[in-house]
Amino acid sequence: MAEYMANNVAGMDVPDDIISRMKAAPAKEQRQEGVKIAIETIHALREMKAVSGVHIMAIEWEEIVPQIVEQAGLFPRPSVAEE
């Protein structure tokens, strides 16, 4: 899916290292590797002063969103003082 988005979705930039990382993961572990990448990305974005939020989309795997939100430290919602 990462490779498809990089090649076919207008405005979508998926770095080559992310595509390589997903390809390197065993097939049974690729979904969890994608979750790890999402969490790492959210952590990196939280460090950027200009970013005030993220939009999490898990197409055809919506039930994973609560896990991503929790593991990324977004729930319970951080107070303004913590940010």
Short mmCIF file of N, CA, C and O in Angstrom, two decimals:
data_model
loop_
_atom_site.label_atom_id
_atom_site.label_comp_id
_atom_site.label_asym_id
_atom_site.label_seq_id
_atom_site.Cartn_x
_atom_site.Cartn_y
_atom_site.Cartn_z
N MET A 1 0.83 -1.18 0.00
CA MET A 1 0.00 0.00 0.00
C MET A 1 0.87 1.25 0.00
O MET A 1 0.55 2.23 -0.66
N ALA A 2 1.97 1.23 0.74
CA ALA A 2 2.87 2.39 0.79
C ALA A 2 3.41 2.70 -0.60
O ALA A 2 3.45 3.85 -1.04
N GLU A 3 3.81 1.65 -1.30
CA GLU A 3 4.33 1.83 -2.67
C GLU A 3 3.23 2.32 -3.61
O GLU A 3 3.46 3.21 -4.42
N TYR A 4 2.02 1.78 -3.47
CA TYR A 4 0.90 2.22 -4.28
C TYR A 4 0.62 3.70 -4.05
O TYR A 4 0.46 4.47 -5.00
N MET A 5 0.58 4.11 -2.79
CA MET A 5 0.30 5.52 -2.49
C MET A 5 1.39 6.43 -3.05
O MET A 5 1.10 7.49 -3.60
N ALA A 6 2.64 6.00 -2.92
CA ALA A 6 3.74 6.81 -3.43
C ALA A 6 3.65 7.00 -4.94
O ALA A 6 3.97 8.08 -5.46
N ASN A 7 3.18 5.98 -5.63
CA ASN A 7 3.15 6.02 -7.10
C ASN A 7 1.84 6.51 -7.70
O ASN A 7 1.82 6.95 -8.84
N ASN A 8 0.74 6.42 -6.96
CA ASN A 8 -0.56 6.65 -7.57
C ASN A 8 -1.46 7.69 -6.90
O ASN A 8 -2.50 8.02 -7.45
N VAL A 9 -1.09 8.16 -5.73
CA VAL A 9 -1.95 9.12 -5.03
C VAL A 9 -1.32 10.51 -5.13
O VAL A 9 -0.22 10.74 -4.63
N ALA A 10 -2.02 11.40 -5.80
CA ALA A 10 -1.52 12.76 -6.01
C ALA A 10 -1.21 13.44 -4.69
O ALA A 10 -2.01 13.39 -3.75
N GLY A 11 -0.05 14.05 -4.60
CA GLY A 11 0.34 14.78 -3.41
C GLY A 11 0.87 13.92 -2.28
O GLY A 11 1.28 14.44 -1.24
N MET A 12 0.88 12.62 -2.45
CA MET A 12 1.34 11.71 -1.40
C MET A 12 2.83 11.47 -1.56
O MET A 12 3.29 11.08 -2.63
N ASP A 13 3.57 11.69 -0.49
CA ASP A 13 5.02 11.46 -0.49
C ASP A 13 5.32 10.39 0.54
O ASP A 13 5.16 10.62 1.74
N VAL A 14 5.71 9.24 0.06
CA VAL A 14 6.12 8.16 0.96
C VAL A 14 7.61 7.94 0.71
O VAL A 14 8.00 7.50 -0.36
N PRO A 15 8.44 8.27 1.69
CA PRO A 15 9.89 8.14 1.50
C PRO A 15 10.30 6.71 1.15
O PRO A 15 9.71 5.74 1.63
N ASP A 16 11.34 6.60 0.34
CA ASP A 16 11.85 5.29 -0.06
C ASP A 16 12.24 4.43 1.13
O ASP A 16 12.06 3.21 1.10
N ASP A 17 12.76 5.05 2.20
CA ASP A 17 13.16 4.25 3.36
C ASP A 17 11.96 3.61 4.05
O ASP A 17 12.06 2.51 4.59
N ILE A 18 10.82 4.26 3.99
CA ILE A 18 9.59 3.67 4.56
C ILE A 18 9.14 2.49 3.70
O ILE A 18 8.79 1.42 4.23
N ILE A 19 9.17 2.66 2.40
CA ILE A 19 8.79 1.56 1.50
C ILE A 19 9.74 0.39 1.69
O ILE A 19 9.30 -0.77 1.81
N SER A 20 11.04 0.65 1.79
CA SER A 20 12.02 -0.42 2.01
C SER A 20 11.79 -1.11 3.34
O SER A 20 11.89 -2.34 3.43
N ARG A 21 11.49 -0.34 4.35
CA ARG A 21 11.24 -0.91 5.68
C ARG A 21 10.02 -1.83 5.65
O ARG A 21 10.04 -2.92 6.25
N MET A 22 8.97 -1.41 4.97
CA MET A 22 7.77 -2.25 4.88
C MET A 22 8.06 -3.53 4.08
O MET A 22 7.62 -4.61 4.46
N LYS A 23 8.81 -3.40 2.99
CA LYS A 23 9.15 -4.58 2.19
C LYS A 23 10.02 -5.56 2.97
O LYS A 23 9.93 -6.78 2.77
N ALA A 24 10.89 -5.05 3.84
CA ALA A 24 11.80 -5.89 4.60
C ALA A 24 11.10 -6.67 5.70
O ALA A 24 11.60 -7.72 6.14
N ALA A 25 9.96 -6.18 6.15
CA ALA A 25 9.23 -6.88 7.21
C ALA A 25 8.60 -8.15 6.65
O ALA A 25 8.06 -8.14 5.53
N PRO A 26 8.66 -9.24 7.40
CA PRO A 26 7.98 -10.46 6.95
C PRO A 26 6.49 -10.18 6.73
O PRO A 26 5.90 -9.35 7.42
N ALA A 27 5.90 -10.86 5.79
CA ALA A 27 4.50 -10.61 5.41
C ALA A 27 3.57 -10.59 6.61
O ALA A 27 2.70 -9.72 6.70
N LYS A 28 3.74 -11.50 7.55
CA LYS A 28 2.86 -11.57 8.71
C LYS A 28 3.07 -10.41 9.68
O LYS A 28 2.26 -10.19 10.57
N GLU A 29 4.17 -9.68 9.53
CA GLU A 29 4.49 -8.59 10.44
C GLU A 29 4.36 -7.21 9.80
O GLU A 29 4.60 -6.20 10.46
N GLN A 30 3.97 -7.16 8.53
CA GLN A 30 3.92 -5.87 7.84
C GLN A 30 2.89 -4.93 8.43
O GLN A 30 3.15 -3.73 8.55
N ARG A 31 1.75 -5.42 8.82
CA ARG A 31 0.74 -4.54 9.42
C ARG A 31 1.27 -3.91 10.70
O ARG A 31 1.13 -2.72 10.92
N GLN A 32 1.90 -4.72 11.55
CA GLN A 32 2.43 -4.19 12.80
C GLN A 32 3.58 -3.22 12.54
O GLN A 32 3.76 -2.25 13.26
N GLU A 33 4.36 -3.47 11.49
CA GLU A 33 5.44 -2.55 11.13
C GLU A 33 4.84 -1.20 10.71
O GLU A 33 5.37 -0.15 11.06
N GLY A 34 3.73 -1.24 10.00
CA GLY A 34 3.04 -0.01 9.63
C GLY A 34 2.55 0.75 10.84
O GLY A 34 2.62 1.98 10.89
N VAL A 35 2.07 0.03 11.84
CA VAL A 35 1.63 0.65 13.09
C VAL A 35 2.83 1.32 13.77
O VAL A 35 2.74 2.47 14.23
N LYS A 36 3.97 0.64 13.83
CA LYS A 36 5.18 1.21 14.43
C LYS A 36 5.58 2.51 13.70
O LYS A 36 5.94 3.50 14.34
N ILE A 37 5.53 2.47 12.38
CA ILE A 37 5.89 3.66 11.58
C ILE A 37 4.93 4.80 11.89
O ILE A 37 5.35 5.95 12.05
N ALA A 38 3.65 4.50 11.98
CA ALA A 38 2.66 5.54 12.29
C ALA A 38 2.94 6.17 13.65
O ALA A 38 2.93 7.40 13.79
N ILE A 39 3.23 5.35 14.64
CA ILE A 39 3.50 5.85 15.99
C ILE A 39 4.78 6.68 16.00
O ILE A 39 4.82 7.76 16.59
N GLU A 40 5.81 6.21 15.34
CA GLU A 40 7.07 6.97 15.26
C GLU A 40 6.85 8.32 14.58
O GLU A 40 7.40 9.33 15.01
N THR A 41 6.04 8.31 13.53
CA THR A 41 5.76 9.55 12.80
C THR A 41 5.01 10.54 13.69
O THR A 41 5.33 11.73 13.73
N ILE A 42 4.02 10.04 14.43
CA ILE A 42 3.27 10.91 15.34
C ILE A 42 4.20 11.50 16.40
O ILE A 42 4.14 12.69 16.69
N HIS A 43 5.10 10.68 16.95
CA HIS A 43 6.05 11.20 17.95
C HIS A 43 6.91 12.30 17.35
O HIS A 43 7.14 13.33 18.00
N ALA A 44 7.39 12.11 16.14
CA ALA A 44 8.22 13.12 15.48
C ALA A 44 7.42 14.40 15.23
O ALA A 44 7.92 15.51 15.44
N LEU A 45 6.18 14.25 14.79
CA LEU A 45 5.35 15.42 14.51
C LEU A 45 5.03 16.20 15.79
O LEU A 45 4.94 17.43 15.76
N ARG A 46 4.88 15.52 16.90
CA ARG A 46 4.57 16.19 18.16
C ARG A 46 5.71 17.10 18.61
O ARG A 46 5.49 18.04 19.37
N GLU A 47 6.91 16.83 18.15
CA GLU A 47 8.07 17.66 18.50
C GLU A 47 8.14 18.95 17.68
O GLU A 47 8.89 19.85 18.01
N MET A 48 7.36 19.03 16.61
CA MET A 48 7.39 20.20 15.73
C MET A 48 6.41 21.25 16.22
O MET A 48 5.21 20.99 16.33
N LYS A 49 6.91 22.42 16.52
CA LYS A 49 6.07 23.51 17.05
C LYS A 49 4.95 23.90 16.09
O LYS A 49 3.88 24.29 16.52
N ALA A 50 5.18 23.79 14.79
CA ALA A 50 4.19 24.24 13.82
C ALA A 50 3.06 23.23 13.60
O ALA A 50 2.08 23.55 12.92
N VAL A 51 3.17 22.04 14.16
CA VAL A 51 2.15 21.00 13.97
C VAL A 51 1.27 20.94 15.21
O VAL A 51 1.75 20.77 16.32
N SER A 52 -0.03 21.10 14.99
CA SER A 52 -0.94 21.09 16.14
C SER A 52 -1.90 19.90 16.14
O SER A 52 -2.80 19.84 16.96
N GLY A 53 -1.69 18.96 15.23
CA GLY A 53 -2.56 17.78 15.23
C GLY A 53 -2.19 16.82 14.13
O GLY A 53 -1.37 17.14 13.27
N VAL A 54 -2.77 15.64 14.17
CA VAL A 54 -2.56 14.64 13.14
C VAL A 54 -3.92 14.06 12.75
O VAL A 54 -4.87 14.08 13.53
N HIS A 55 -4.00 13.56 11.54
CA HIS A 55 -5.20 12.88 11.06
C HIS A 55 -4.80 11.44 10.81
O HIS A 55 -3.93 11.17 9.98
N ILE A 56 -5.40 10.53 11.54
CA ILE A 56 -5.06 9.11 11.41
C ILE A 56 -6.13 8.42 10.57
O ILE A 56 -7.31 8.45 10.94
N MET A 57 -5.71 7.83 9.47
CA MET A 57 -6.62 7.10 8.59
C MET A 57 -6.08 5.68 8.41
O MET A 57 -4.95 5.51 7.99
N ALA A 58 -6.87 4.72 8.73
CA ALA A 58 -6.50 3.32 8.54
C ALA A 58 -7.54 2.69 7.63
O ALA A 58 -8.50 2.08 8.09
N ILE A 59 -7.36 2.88 6.35
CA ILE A 59 -8.35 2.43 5.37
C ILE A 59 -8.51 0.91 5.43
O ILE A 59 -7.54 0.17 5.34
N GLU A 60 -9.73 0.48 5.63
CA GLU A 60 -10.12 -0.92 5.74
C GLU A 60 -9.48 -1.62 6.94
O GLU A 60 -9.43 -2.85 7.01
N TRP A 61 -8.99 -0.84 7.92
CA TRP A 61 -8.46 -1.39 9.17
C TRP A 61 -8.69 -0.37 10.28
O TRP A 61 -7.85 -0.12 11.12
N GLU A 62 -9.89 0.20 10.28
CA GLU A 62 -10.24 1.27 11.20
C GLU A 62 -10.10 0.88 12.66
O GLU A 62 -9.81 1.72 13.51
N GLU A 63 -10.27 -0.40 12.97
CA GLU A 63 -10.21 -0.84 14.36
C GLU A 63 -8.82 -0.70 14.99
O GLU A 63 -8.67 -0.78 16.21
N ILE A 64 -7.79 -0.45 14.19
CA ILE A 64 -6.44 -0.27 14.73
C ILE A 64 -6.22 1.15 15.25
O ILE A 64 -5.30 1.40 16.03
N VAL A 65 -7.07 2.08 14.87
CA VAL A 65 -6.87 3.49 15.23
C VAL A 65 -6.77 3.69 16.75
O VAL A 65 -5.85 4.39 17.21
N PRO A 66 -7.66 3.12 17.57
CA PRO A 66 -7.50 3.32 19.02
C PRO A 66 -6.14 2.87 19.55
O PRO A 66 -5.56 3.52 20.42
N GLN A 67 -5.61 1.77 19.03
CA GLN A 67 -4.30 1.29 19.46
C GLN A 67 -3.21 2.30 19.08
O GLN A 67 -2.33 2.60 19.89
N ILE A 68 -3.27 2.83 17.88
CA ILE A 68 -2.29 3.83 17.43
C ILE A 68 -2.38 5.07 18.32
O ILE A 68 -1.36 5.58 18.79
N VAL A 69 -3.59 5.52 18.55
CA VAL A 69 -3.80 6.72 19.38
C VAL A 69 -3.22 6.51 20.78
O VAL A 69 -2.49 7.37 21.29
N GLU A 70 -3.51 5.39 21.38
CA GLU A 70 -3.02 5.12 22.74
C GLU A 70 -1.50 4.98 22.76
O GLU A 70 -0.82 5.59 23.59
N GLN A 71 -0.95 4.17 21.85
CA GLN A 71 0.50 3.93 21.85
C GLN A 71 1.29 5.18 21.47
O GLN A 71 2.45 5.31 21.85
N ALA A 72 0.68 6.09 20.74
CA ALA A 72 1.35 7.34 20.37
C ALA A 72 1.27 8.37 21.48
O ALA A 72 1.83 9.46 21.38
N GLY A 73 0.57 8.03 22.56
CA GLY A 73 0.46 8.95 23.70
C GLY A 73 -0.56 10.05 23.49
O GLY A 73 -0.49 11.10 24.11
N LEU A 74 -1.55 9.78 22.64
CA LEU A 74 -2.58 10.78 22.36
C LEU A 74 -3.84 10.58 23.17
O LEU A 74 -4.76 11.38 23.09
N PHE A 75 -3.90 9.50 23.95
CA PHE A 75 -5.07 9.23 24.78
C PHE A 75 -4.60 8.71 26.12
O PHE A 75 -3.77 7.80 26.16
N PRO A 76 -5.04 9.23 27.19
CA PRO A 76 -5.97 10.35 27.20
C PRO A 76 -5.32 11.60 26.60
O PRO A 76 -4.10 11.73 26.62
N ARG A 77 -6.17 12.46 26.09
CA ARG A 77 -5.69 13.64 25.39
C ARG A 77 -4.74 14.45 26.28
O ARG A 77 -5.06 14.74 27.43
N PRO A 78 -3.55 14.78 25.74
CA PRO A 78 -2.59 15.55 26.55
C PRO A 78 -3.12 16.93 26.87
O PRO A 78 -3.81 17.54 26.04
N SER A 79 -2.83 17.41 28.05
CA SER A 79 -3.25 18.78 28.38
C SER A 79 -2.31 19.76 27.69
O SER A 79 -1.21 19.40 27.30
N VAL A 80 -2.76 20.98 27.57
CA VAL A 80 -1.95 22.02 26.93
C VAL A 80 -0.64 22.19 27.68
O VAL A 80 0.40 22.41 27.09
N ALA A 81 -0.66 22.05 28.98
CA ALA A 81 0.55 22.21 29.80
C ALA A 81 1.60 21.15 29.47
O ALA A 81 2.78 21.39 29.58
N GLU A 82 1.16 19.94 29.06
CA GLU A 82 2.08 18.86 28.74
C GLU A 82 2.75 19.06 27.39
O GLU A 82 3.80 18.51 27.14
N GLU A 83 2.10 19.80 26.51
CA GLU A 83 2.62 19.94 25.14
C GLU A 83 3.73 20.92 25.03
O GLU A 83 4.11 21.66 25.78
#
